[in-house]
Amino acid sequence: GESVGLHLPTLSVQEGDNSIINCAYSNSASDYFIWYKQESGKGPQFIIDIRSNMDKRQGQRVTVLLNKTVKHLSLQIAATQPGDSAVYFCAEIPGGATNKLIFGTGTLLAVQP
Amino acid sequence: NAGVTQTPKFQVLKTGQSMTLQCAQDMNHEYMSWYRQDPGMGLRLIHYSVGAGITDQGEVPNGYNVSRSTTEDFPLRLLSAAPSQTSVYFCASSPTWAGSQPQHFGDGTRLSIL
């Protein structure tokens, strides 16, 4: 599996700013993508998902964008709050009749007050 | 509903010991899975089950066994623990085995093998 060693990519933002977390996925046949948030000591928590037939999906303060041409996924968080500080993972389901998730390595979002 | 419940939360083992990590869900979900998470890495799939009586291997199955005798429970067994199995283990479930459904995770078991 992929690895960036012991150090996660980190995004540091000021409270109230917008955050953009990026993810490159590997399988062009993947047809479902999910963003998870993981707080310290907790399991991953579902944030938002998107199917491959969509380019954009919005939730409450979050937007996911999918660019299938370059196999890129992004999570935008509006008006970032201290409670948004966590590790964010993108995950893909490689298509077909399966629910096997393939996770990215994660990005640490640090919100400065 | 309690969701996905994992026990124990923490465990320390000696090399060669055996242990079972418990996972239970009360949502009547068909699909259950086990992942391990190592520092600085995403979660990697160990084993999964699409329903009672059916299990299959994931990305990193070696050293682990599973069974699914009921819909609710999906225990993970380490038959002879090795230091390389030191990790945080997460159990997850979703309504069915089909894609396009987010999985719900437990809060993990932190396992150290000495």
PDB file of N, CA, C and O in Angstrom, chain B residues 30-95:
ATOM      1  N   GLU B  30     -25.307  -5.987   6.838  1.00  0.00           N
ATOM      2  CA  GLU B  30     -24.789  -7.222   6.248  1.00  0.00           C
ATOM      3  C   GLU B  30     -23.265  -7.213   6.156  1.00  0.00           C
ATOM      4  O   GLU B  30     -22.611  -8.218   6.360  1.00  0.00           O
ATOM      5  N   TYR B  31     -22.710  -6.069   5.786  1.00  0.00           N
ATOM      6  CA  TYR B  31     -21.290  -5.987   5.473  1.00  0.00           C
ATOM      7  C   TYR B  31     -20.506  -5.542   6.698  1.00  0.00           C
ATOM      8  O   TYR B  31     -20.851  -4.539   7.335  1.00  0.00           O
ATOM      9  N   MET B  32     -19.446  -6.296   7.021  1.00  0.00           N
ATOM     10  CA  MET B  32     -18.554  -5.906   8.110  1.00  0.00           C
ATOM     11  C   MET B  32     -17.119  -6.128   7.661  1.00  0.00           C
ATOM     12  O   MET B  32     -16.843  -6.987   6.807  1.00  0.00           O
ATOM     13  N   SER B  33     -16.215  -5.359   8.230  1.00  0.00           N
ATOM     14  CA  SER B  33     -14.826  -5.427   7.788  1.00  0.00           C
ATOM     15  C   SER B  33     -13.896  -5.043   8.916  1.00  0.00           C
ATOM     16  O   SER B  33     -14.302  -4.376   9.880  1.00  0.00           O
ATOM     17  N   TRP B  34     -12.649  -5.469   8.785  1.00  0.00           N
ATOM     18  CA  TRP B  34     -11.590  -5.121   9.725  1.00  0.00           C
ATOM     19  C   TRP B  34     -10.460  -4.424   8.970  1.00  0.00           C
ATOM     20  O   TRP B  34     -10.041  -4.875   7.889  1.00  0.00           O
ATOM     21  N   TYR B  35      -9.962  -3.333   9.575  1.00  0.00           N
ATOM     22  CA  TYR B  35      -8.845  -2.582   9.030  1.00  0.00           C
ATOM     23  C   TYR B  35      -7.783  -2.444  10.116  1.00  0.00           C
ATOM     24  O   TYR B  35      -8.081  -2.455  11.304  1.00  0.00           O
ATOM     25  N   ARG B  36      -6.555  -2.252   9.686  1.00  0.00           N
ATOM     26  CA  ARG B  36      -5.507  -1.840  10.598  1.00  0.00           C
ATOM     27  C   ARG B  36      -4.965  -0.494  10.142  1.00  0.00           C
ATOM     28  O   ARG B  36      -4.940  -0.185   8.935  1.00  0.00           O
ATOM     29  N   GLN B  37      -4.556   0.306  11.125  1.00  0.00           N
ATOM     30  CA  GLN B  37      -4.025   1.633  10.832  1.00  0.00           C
ATOM     31  C   GLN B  37      -2.682   1.782  11.516  1.00  0.00           C
ATOM     32  O   GLN B  37      -2.586   1.704  12.743  1.00  0.00           O
ATOM     33  N   ASP B  38      -1.663   2.012  10.715  1.00  0.00           N
ATOM     34  CA  ASP B  38      -0.317   2.202  11.224  1.00  0.00           C
ATOM     35  C   ASP B  38       0.058   3.675  11.121  1.00  0.00           C
ATOM     36  O   ASP B  38      -0.505   4.407  10.307  1.00  0.00           O
ATOM     37  N   PRO B  39       1.010   4.150  11.941  1.00  0.00           N
ATOM     38  CA  PRO B  39       1.323   5.581  11.997  1.00  0.00           C
ATOM     39  C   PRO B  39       1.590   6.177  10.622  1.00  0.00           C
ATOM     40  O   PRO B  39       2.393   5.643   9.856  1.00  0.00           O
ATOM     41  N   GLY B  40       0.947   7.297  10.335  1.00  0.00           N
ATOM     42  CA  GLY B  40       1.180   8.000   9.086  1.00  0.00           C
ATOM     43  C   GLY B  40       0.611   7.330   7.859  1.00  0.00           C
ATOM     44  O   GLY B  40       0.929   7.727   6.738  1.00  0.00           O
ATOM     45  N   MET B  41      -0.256   6.338   8.066  1.00  0.00           N
ATOM     46  CA  MET B  41      -0.802   5.619   6.926  1.00  0.00           C
ATOM     47  C   MET B  41      -2.322   5.599   6.996  1.00  0.00           C
ATOM     48  O   MET B  41      -2.930   5.761   8.042  1.00  0.00           O
ATOM     49  N   GLY B  42      -2.909   5.369   5.861  1.00  0.00           N
ATOM     50  CA  GLY B  42      -4.343   5.145   5.834  1.00  0.00           C
ATOM     51  C   GLY B  42      -4.683   3.762   6.344  1.00  0.00           C
ATOM     52  O   GLY B  42      -3.816   2.978   6.708  1.00  0.00           O
ATOM     53  N   LEU B  43      -5.960   3.456   6.372  1.00  0.00           N
ATOM     54  CA  LEU B  43      -6.414   2.154   6.837  1.00  0.00           C
ATOM     55  C   LEU B  43      -6.250   1.111   5.733  1.00  0.00           C
ATOM     56  O   LEU B  43      -6.508   1.385   4.569  1.00  0.00           O
ATOM     57  N   ARG B  44      -5.839  -0.073   6.140  1.00  0.00           N
ATOM     58  CA  ARG B  44      -5.682  -1.178   5.195  1.00  0.00           C
ATOM     59  C   ARG B  44      -6.617  -2.317   5.575  1.00  0.00           C
ATOM     60  O   ARG B  44      -6.684  -2.702   6.738  1.00  0.00           O
ATOM     61  N   LEU B  45      -7.283  -2.862   4.586  1.00  0.00           N
ATOM     62  CA  LEU B  45      -8.302  -3.882   4.805  1.00  0.00           C
ATOM     63  C   LEU B  45      -7.663  -5.233   5.111  1.00  0.00           C
ATOM     64  O   LEU B  45      -6.816  -5.723   4.354  1.00  0.00           O
ATOM     65  N   ILE B  46      -8.107  -5.863   6.205  1.00  0.00           N
ATOM     66  CA  ILE B  46      -7.576  -7.160   6.612  1.00  0.00           C
ATOM     67  C   ILE B  46      -8.475  -8.295   6.108  1.00  0.00           C
ATOM     68  O   ILE B  46      -8.054  -9.167   5.363  1.00  0.00           O
ATOM     69  N   HIS B  47      -9.718  -8.289   6.577  1.00  0.00           N
ATOM     70  CA  HIS B  47     -10.733  -9.256   6.164  1.00  0.00           C
ATOM     71  C   HIS B  47     -12.072  -8.556   6.101  1.00  0.00           C
ATOM     72  O   HIS B  47     -12.266  -7.526   6.746  1.00  0.00           O
ATOM     73  N   TYR B  48     -13.002  -9.153   5.356  1.00  0.00           N
ATOM     74  CA  TYR B  48     -14.340  -8.607   5.314  1.00  0.00           C
ATOM     75  C   TYR B  48     -15.363  -9.722   5.187  1.00  0.00           C
ATOM     76  O   TYR B  48     -15.017 -10.870   4.885  1.00  0.00           O
ATOM     77  N   SER B  49     -16.621  -9.354   5.438  1.00  0.00           N
ATOM     78  CA  SER B  49     -17.709 -10.324   5.370  1.00  0.00           C
ATOM     79  C   SER B  49     -18.930  -9.665   4.748  1.00  0.00           C
ATOM     80  O   SER B  49     -19.320  -8.576   5.152  1.00  0.00           O
ATOM     81  N   VAL B  50     -19.518 -10.327   3.762  1.00  0.00           N
ATOM     82  CA  VAL B  50     -20.694  -9.772   3.093  1.00  0.00           C
ATOM     83  C   VAL B  50     -21.992 -10.291   3.719  1.00  0.00           C
ATOM     84  O   VAL B  50     -23.075  -9.910   3.286  1.00  0.00           O
ATOM     85  N   GLY B  51     -21.882 -11.134   4.713  1.00  0.00           N
ATOM     86  CA  GLY B  51     -23.059 -11.637   5.401  1.00  0.00           C
ATOM     87  C   GLY B  51     -22.673 -12.791   6.297  1.00  0.00           C
ATOM     88  O   GLY B  51     -21.543 -13.300   6.222  1.00  0.00           O
ATOM     89  N   ALA B  52     -23.593 -13.205   7.147  1.00  0.00           N
ATOM     90  CA  ALA B  52     -23.329 -14.301   8.074  1.00  0.00           C
ATOM     91  C   ALA B  52     -22.889 -15.547   7.312  1.00  0.00           C
ATOM     92  O   ALA B  52     -23.500 -15.933   6.317  1.00  0.00           O
ATOM     93  N   GLY B  53     -21.793 -16.150   7.767  1.00  0.00           N
ATOM     94  CA  GLY B  53     -21.273 -17.359   7.161  1.00  0.00           C
ATOM     95  C   GLY B  53     -20.336 -17.147   5.992  1.00  0.00           C
ATOM     96  O   GLY B  53     -19.796 -18.112   5.434  1.00  0.00           O
ATOM     97  N   ILE B  54     -20.109 -15.876   5.611  1.00  0.00           N
ATOM     98  CA  ILE B  54     -19.287 -15.572   4.438  1.00  0.00           C
ATOM     99  C   ILE B  54     -18.182 -14.593   4.830  1.00  0.00           C
ATOM    100  O   ILE B  54     -18.468 -13.513   5.341  1.00  0.00           O
ATOM    101  N   THR B  55     -16.926 -14.992   4.599  1.00  0.00           N
ATOM    102  CA  THR B  55     -15.803 -14.093   4.841  1.00  0.00           C
ATOM    103  C   THR B  55     -14.833 -14.172   3.675  1.00  0.00           C
ATOM    104  O   THR B  55     -14.826 -15.160   2.919  1.00  0.00           O
ATOM    105  N   ASP B  56     -14.003 -13.143   3.550  1.00  0.00           N
ATOM    106  CA  ASP B  56     -13.012 -13.124   2.480  1.00  0.00           C
ATOM    107  C   ASP B  56     -11.833 -12.272   2.907  1.00  0.00           C
ATOM    108  O   ASP B  56     -11.931 -11.478   3.855  1.00  0.00           O
ATOM    109  N   GLN B  57     -10.722 -12.441   2.203  1.00  0.00           N
ATOM    110  CA  GLN B  57      -9.502 -11.735   2.547  1.00  0.00           C
ATOM    111  C   GLN B  57      -9.458 -10.357   1.923  1.00  0.00           C
ATOM    112  O   GLN B  57      -9.940 -10.131   0.818  1.00  0.00           O
ATOM    113  N   GLY B  58      -8.812  -9.444   2.658  1.00  0.00           N
ATOM    114  CA  GLY B  58      -8.564  -8.114   2.137  1.00  0.00           C
ATOM    115  C   GLY B  58      -7.135  -7.975   1.670  1.00  0.00           C
ATOM    116  O   GLY B  58      -6.531  -8.920   1.154  1.00  0.00           O
ATOM    117  N   GLU B  59      -6.577  -6.809   1.899  1.00  0.00           N
ATOM    118  CA  GLU B  59      -5.241  -6.479   1.410  1.00  0.00           C
ATOM    119  C   GLU B  59      -4.125  -7.107   2.249  1.00  0.00           C
ATOM    120  O   GLU B  59      -3.090  -7.528   1.717  1.00  0.00           O
ATOM    121  N   VAL B  60      -4.324  -7.214   3.561  1.00  0.00           N
ATOM    122  CA  VAL B  60      -3.270  -7.682   4.477  1.00  0.00           C
ATOM    123  C   VAL B  60      -3.810  -8.757   5.418  1.00  0.00           C
ATOM    124  O   VAL B  60      -3.854  -8.565   6.633  1.00  0.00           O
ATOM    125  N   PRO B  61      -4.203  -9.936   4.927  1.00  0.00           N
ATOM    126  CA  PRO B  61      -4.865 -10.940   5.760  1.00  0.00           C
ATOM    127  C   PRO B  61      -3.943 -11.838   6.592  1.00  0.00           C
ATOM    128  O   PRO B  61      -4.411 -12.495   7.533  1.00  0.00           O
ATOM    129  N   ASN B  62      -2.651 -11.881   6.243  1.00  0.00           N
ATOM    130  CA  ASN B  62      -1.762 -12.865   6.869  1.00  0.00           C
ATOM    131  C   ASN B  62      -1.624 -12.626   8.367  1.00  0.00           C
ATOM    132  O   ASN B  62      -1.363 -11.515   8.817  1.00  0.00           O
ATOM    133  N   GLY B  63      -1.790 -13.708   9.139  1.00  0.00           N
ATOM    134  CA  GLY B  63      -1.671 -13.630  10.586  1.00  0.00           C
ATOM    135  C   GLY B  63      -2.986 -13.401  11.304  1.00  0.00           C
ATOM    136  O   GLY B  63      -3.016 -13.339  12.535  1.00  0.00           O
ATOM    137  N   TYR B  64      -4.067 -13.272  10.534  1.00  0.00           N
ATOM    138  CA  TYR B  64      -5.386 -12.985  11.106  1.00  0.00           C
ATOM    139  C   TYR B  64      -6.428 -13.978  10.585  1.00  0.00           C
ATOM    140  O   TYR B  64      -6.400 -14.353   9.424  1.00  0.00           O
ATOM    141  N   ASN B  65      -7.338 -14.350  11.475  1.00  0.00           N
ATOM    142  CA  ASN B  65      -8.491 -15.159  11.078  1.00  0.00           C
ATOM    143  C   ASN B  65      -9.771 -14.453  11.494  1.00  0.00           C
ATOM    144  O   ASN B  65      -9.791 -13.712  12.490  1.00  0.00           O
ATOM    145  N   VAL B  66     -10.841 -14.702  10.743  1.00  0.00           N
ATOM    146  CA  VAL B  66     -12.149 -14.145  11.096  1.00  0.00           C
ATOM    147  C   VAL B  66     -13.212 -15.222  10.912  1.00  0.00           C
ATOM    148  O   VAL B  66     -12.990 -16.228  10.224  1.00  0.00           O
ATOM    149  N   SER B  67     -14.352 -14.974  11.520  1.00  0.00           N
ATOM    150  CA  SER B  67     -15.534 -15.794  11.306  1.00  0.00           C
ATOM    151  C   SER B  67     -16.755 -14.898  11.444  1.00  0.00           C
ATOM    152  O   SER B  67     -16.687 -13.822  12.037  1.00  0.00           O
ATOM    153  N   ARG B  68     -17.870 -15.334  10.899  1.00  0.00           N
ATOM    154  CA  ARG B  68     -19.098 -14.531  10.967  1.00  0.00           C
ATOM    155  C   ARG B  68     -20.270 -15.499  11.177  1.00  0.00           C
ATOM    156  O   ARG B  68     -20.974 -15.875  10.250  1.00  0.00           O
ATOM    157  N   SER B  69     -20.456 -15.882  12.425  1.00  0.00           N
ATOM    158  CA  SER B  69     -21.531 -16.825  12.737  1.00  0.00           C
ATOM    159  C   SER B  69     -22.873 -16.131  12.904  1.00  0.00           C
ATOM    160  O   SER B  69     -23.932 -16.764  12.773  1.00  0.00           O
ATOM    161  N   THR B  70     -22.862 -14.841  13.196  1.00  0.00           N
ATOM    162  CA  THR B  70     -24.098 -14.071  13.319  1.00  0.00           C
ATOM    163  C   THR B  70     -23.967 -12.777  12.528  1.00  0.00           C
ATOM    164  O   THR B  70     -22.855 -12.358  12.196  1.00  0.00           O
ATOM    165  N   THR B  71     -25.079 -12.133  12.243  1.00  0.00           N
ATOM    166  CA  THR B  71     -25.031 -10.839  11.556  1.00  0.00           C
ATOM    167  C   THR B  71     -24.349  -9.785  12.416  1.00  0.00           C
ATOM    168  O   THR B  71     -23.646  -8.923  11.903  1.00  0.00           O
ATOM    169  N   GLU B  72     -24.537  -9.868  13.727  1.00  0.00           N
ATOM    170  CA  GLU B  72     -24.094  -8.802  14.620  1.00  0.00           C
ATOM    171  C   GLU B  72     -22.589  -8.810  14.906  1.00  0.00           C
ATOM    172  O   GLU B  72     -22.001  -7.770  15.147  1.00  0.00           O
ATOM    173  N   ASP B  73     -21.967  -9.984  14.930  1.00  0.00           N
ATOM    174  CA  ASP B  73     -20.601 -10.095  15.438  1.00  0.00           C
ATOM    175  C   ASP B  73     -19.600 -10.498  14.364  1.00  0.00           C
ATOM    176  O   ASP B  73     -19.884 -11.370  13.531  1.00  0.00           O
ATOM    177  N   PHE B  74     -18.414  -9.919  14.455  1.00  0.00           N
ATOM    178  CA  PHE B  74     -17.363 -10.217  13.473  1.00  0.00           C
ATOM    179  C   PHE B  74     -16.019 -10.154  14.204  1.00  0.00           C
ATOM    180  O   PHE B  74     -15.286  -9.169  14.110  1.00  0.00           O
ATOM    181  N   PRO B  75     -15.649 -11.204  14.940  1.00  0.00           N
ATOM    182  CA  PRO B  75     -14.400 -11.179  15.688  1.00  0.00           C
ATOM    183  C   PRO B  75     -13.167 -11.393  14.805  1.00  0.00           C
ATOM    184  O   PRO B  75     -13.221 -12.112  13.793  1.00  0.00           O
ATOM    185  N   LEU B  76     -12.085 -10.774  15.222  1.00  0.00           N
ATOM    186  CA  LEU B  76     -10.786 -10.903  14.537  1.00  0.00           C
ATOM    187  C   LEU B  76      -9.820 -11.619  15.469  1.00  0.00           C
ATOM    188  O   LEU B  76      -9.608 -11.182  16.593  1.00  0.00           O
ATOM    189  N   ARG B  77      -9.216 -12.697  14.992  1.00  0.00           N
ATOM    190  CA  ARG B  77      -8.324 -13.498  15.824  1.00  0.00           C
ATOM    191  C   ARG B  77      -6.876 -13.385  15.370  1.00  0.00           C
ATOM    192  O   ARG B  77      -6.586 -13.510  14.171  1.00  0.00           O
ATOM    193  N   LEU B  78      -6.009 -13.170  16.356  1.00  0.00           N
ATOM    194  CA  LEU B  78      -4.580 -13.260  16.128  1.00  0.00           C
ATOM    195  C   LEU B  78      -4.133 -14.572  16.769  1.00  0.00           C
ATOM    196  O   LEU B  78      -4.230 -14.736  17.991  1.00  0.00           O
ATOM    197  N   LEU B  79      -3.676 -15.521  15.985  1.00  0.00           N
ATOM    198  CA  LEU B  79      -3.367 -16.852  16.504  1.00  0.00           C
ATOM    199  C   LEU B  79      -2.028 -16.882  17.223  1.00  0.00           C
ATOM    200  O   LEU B  79      -1.869 -17.579  18.221  1.00  0.00           O
ATOM    201  N   SER B  80      -1.053 -16.121  16.720  1.00  0.00           N
ATOM    202  CA  SER B  80       0.276 -16.062  17.325  1.00  0.00           C
ATOM    203  C   SER B  80       0.825 -14.666  17.065  1.00  0.00           C
ATOM    204  O   SER B  80       1.394 -14.397  16.012  1.00  0.00           O
ATOM    205  N   ALA B  81       0.621 -13.785  18.039  1.00  0.00           N
ATOM    206  CA  ALA B  81       0.914 -12.370  17.831  1.00  0.00           C
ATOM    207  C   ALA B  81       2.393 -12.120  17.552  1.00  0.00           C
ATOM    208  O   ALA B  81       3.282 -12.744  18.147  1.00  0.00           O
ATOM    209  N   ALA B  82       2.627 -11.175  16.634  1.00  0.00           N
ATOM    210  CA  ALA B  82       3.978 -10.765  16.266  1.00  0.00           C
ATOM    211  C   ALA B  82       4.093  -9.246  16.419  1.00  0.00           C
ATOM    212  O   ALA B  82       3.104  -8.532  16.254  1.00  0.00           O
ATOM    213  N   PRO B  83       5.303  -8.730  16.719  1.00  0.00           N
ATOM    214  CA  PRO B  83       5.465  -7.273  16.874  1.00  0.00           C
ATOM    215  C   PRO B  83       4.962  -6.484  15.669  1.00  0.00           C
ATOM    216  O   PRO B  83       4.506  -5.346  15.820  1.00  0.00           O
ATOM    217  N   SER B  84       5.034  -7.061  14.480  1.00  0.00           N
ATOM    218  CA  SER B  84       4.552  -6.368  13.276  1.00  0.00           C
ATOM    219  C   SER B  84       3.046  -6.148  13.283  1.00  0.00           C
ATOM    220  O   SER B  84       2.524  -5.384  12.457  1.00  0.00           O
ATOM    221  N   GLN B  85       2.352  -6.806  14.194  1.00  0.00           N
ATOM    222  CA  GLN B  85       0.913  -6.633  14.301  1.00  0.00           C
ATOM    223  C   GLN B  85       0.520  -5.541  15.297  1.00  0.00           C
ATOM    224  O   GLN B  85      -0.678  -5.303  15.530  1.00  0.00           O
ATOM    225  N   THR B  86       1.521  -4.884  15.863  1.00  0.00           N
ATOM    226  CA  THR B  86       1.240  -3.705  16.680  1.00  0.00           C
ATOM    227  C   THR B  86       0.594  -2.647  15.798  1.00  0.00           C
ATOM    228  O   THR B  86       1.173  -2.228  14.793  1.00  0.00           O
ATOM    229  N   SER B  87      -0.599  -2.224  16.163  1.00  0.00           N
ATOM    230  CA  SER B  87      -1.351  -1.321  15.299  1.00  0.00           C
ATOM    231  C   SER B  87      -2.634  -0.908  16.013  1.00  0.00           C
ATOM    232  O   SER B  87      -2.913  -1.346  17.130  1.00  0.00           O
ATOM    233  N   VAL B  88      -3.392  -0.064  15.347  1.00  0.00           N
ATOM    234  CA  VAL B  88      -4.750   0.244  15.792  1.00  0.00           C
ATOM    235  C   VAL B  88      -5.700  -0.454  14.828  1.00  0.00           C
ATOM    236  O   VAL B  88      -5.577  -0.295  13.611  1.00  0.00           O
ATOM    237  N   TYR B  89      -6.630  -1.208  15.374  1.00  0.00           N
ATOM    238  CA  TYR B  89      -7.539  -2.010  14.567  1.00  0.00           C
ATOM    239  C   TYR B  89      -8.939  -1.408  14.617  1.00  0.00           C
ATOM    240  O   TYR B  89      -9.468  -1.108  15.683  1.00  0.00           O
ATOM    241  N   PHE B  90      -9.519  -1.249  13.424  1.00  0.00           N
ATOM    242  CA  PHE B  90     -10.861  -0.695  13.313  1.00  0.00           C
ATOM    243  C   PHE B  90     -11.785  -1.690  12.641  1.00  0.00           C
ATOM    244  O   PHE B  90     -11.426  -2.306  11.632  1.00  0.00           O
ATOM    245  N   CYS B  91     -12.974  -1.787  13.187  1.00  0.00           N
ATOM    246  CA  CYS B  91     -14.046  -2.568  12.598  1.00  0.00           C
ATOM    247  C   CYS B  91     -15.049  -1.602  11.986  1.00  0.00           C
ATOM    248  O   CYS B  91     -15.256  -0.500  12.513  1.00  0.00           O
ATOM    249  N   ALA B  92     -15.647  -1.998  10.874  1.00  0.00           N
ATOM    250  CA  ALA B  92     -16.621  -1.139  10.202  1.00  0.00           C
ATOM    251  C   ALA B  92     -17.765  -1.978   9.668  1.00  0.00           C
ATOM    252  O   ALA B  92     -17.620  -3.188   9.449  1.00  0.00           O
ATOM    253  N   SER B  93     -18.907  -1.323   9.435  1.00  0.00           N
ATOM    254  CA  SER B  93     -20.048  -2.027   8.860  1.00  0.00           C
ATOM    255  C   SER B  93     -20.819  -1.097   7.936  1.00  0.00           C
ATOM    256  O   SER B  93     -20.721   0.130   8.041  1.00  0.00           O
ATOM    257  N   SER B  94     -21.570  -1.704   7.017  1.00  0.00           N
ATOM    258  CA  SER B  94     -22.470  -0.946   6.143  1.00  0.00           C
ATOM    259  C   SER B  94     -23.679  -1.829   5.853  1.00  0.00           C
ATOM    260  O   SER B  94     -23.623  -3.045   6.001  1.00  0.00           O
ATOM    261  N   PRO B  95     -24.804  -1.203   5.424  1.00  0.00           N
ATOM    262  CA  PRO B  95     -26.042  -1.974   5.284  1.00  0.00           C
ATOM    263  C   PRO B  95     -25.930  -3.206   4.406  1.00  0.00           C
ATOM    264  O   PRO B  95     -26.439  -4.271   4.757  1.00  0.00           O
TER     265      PRO B  95
END
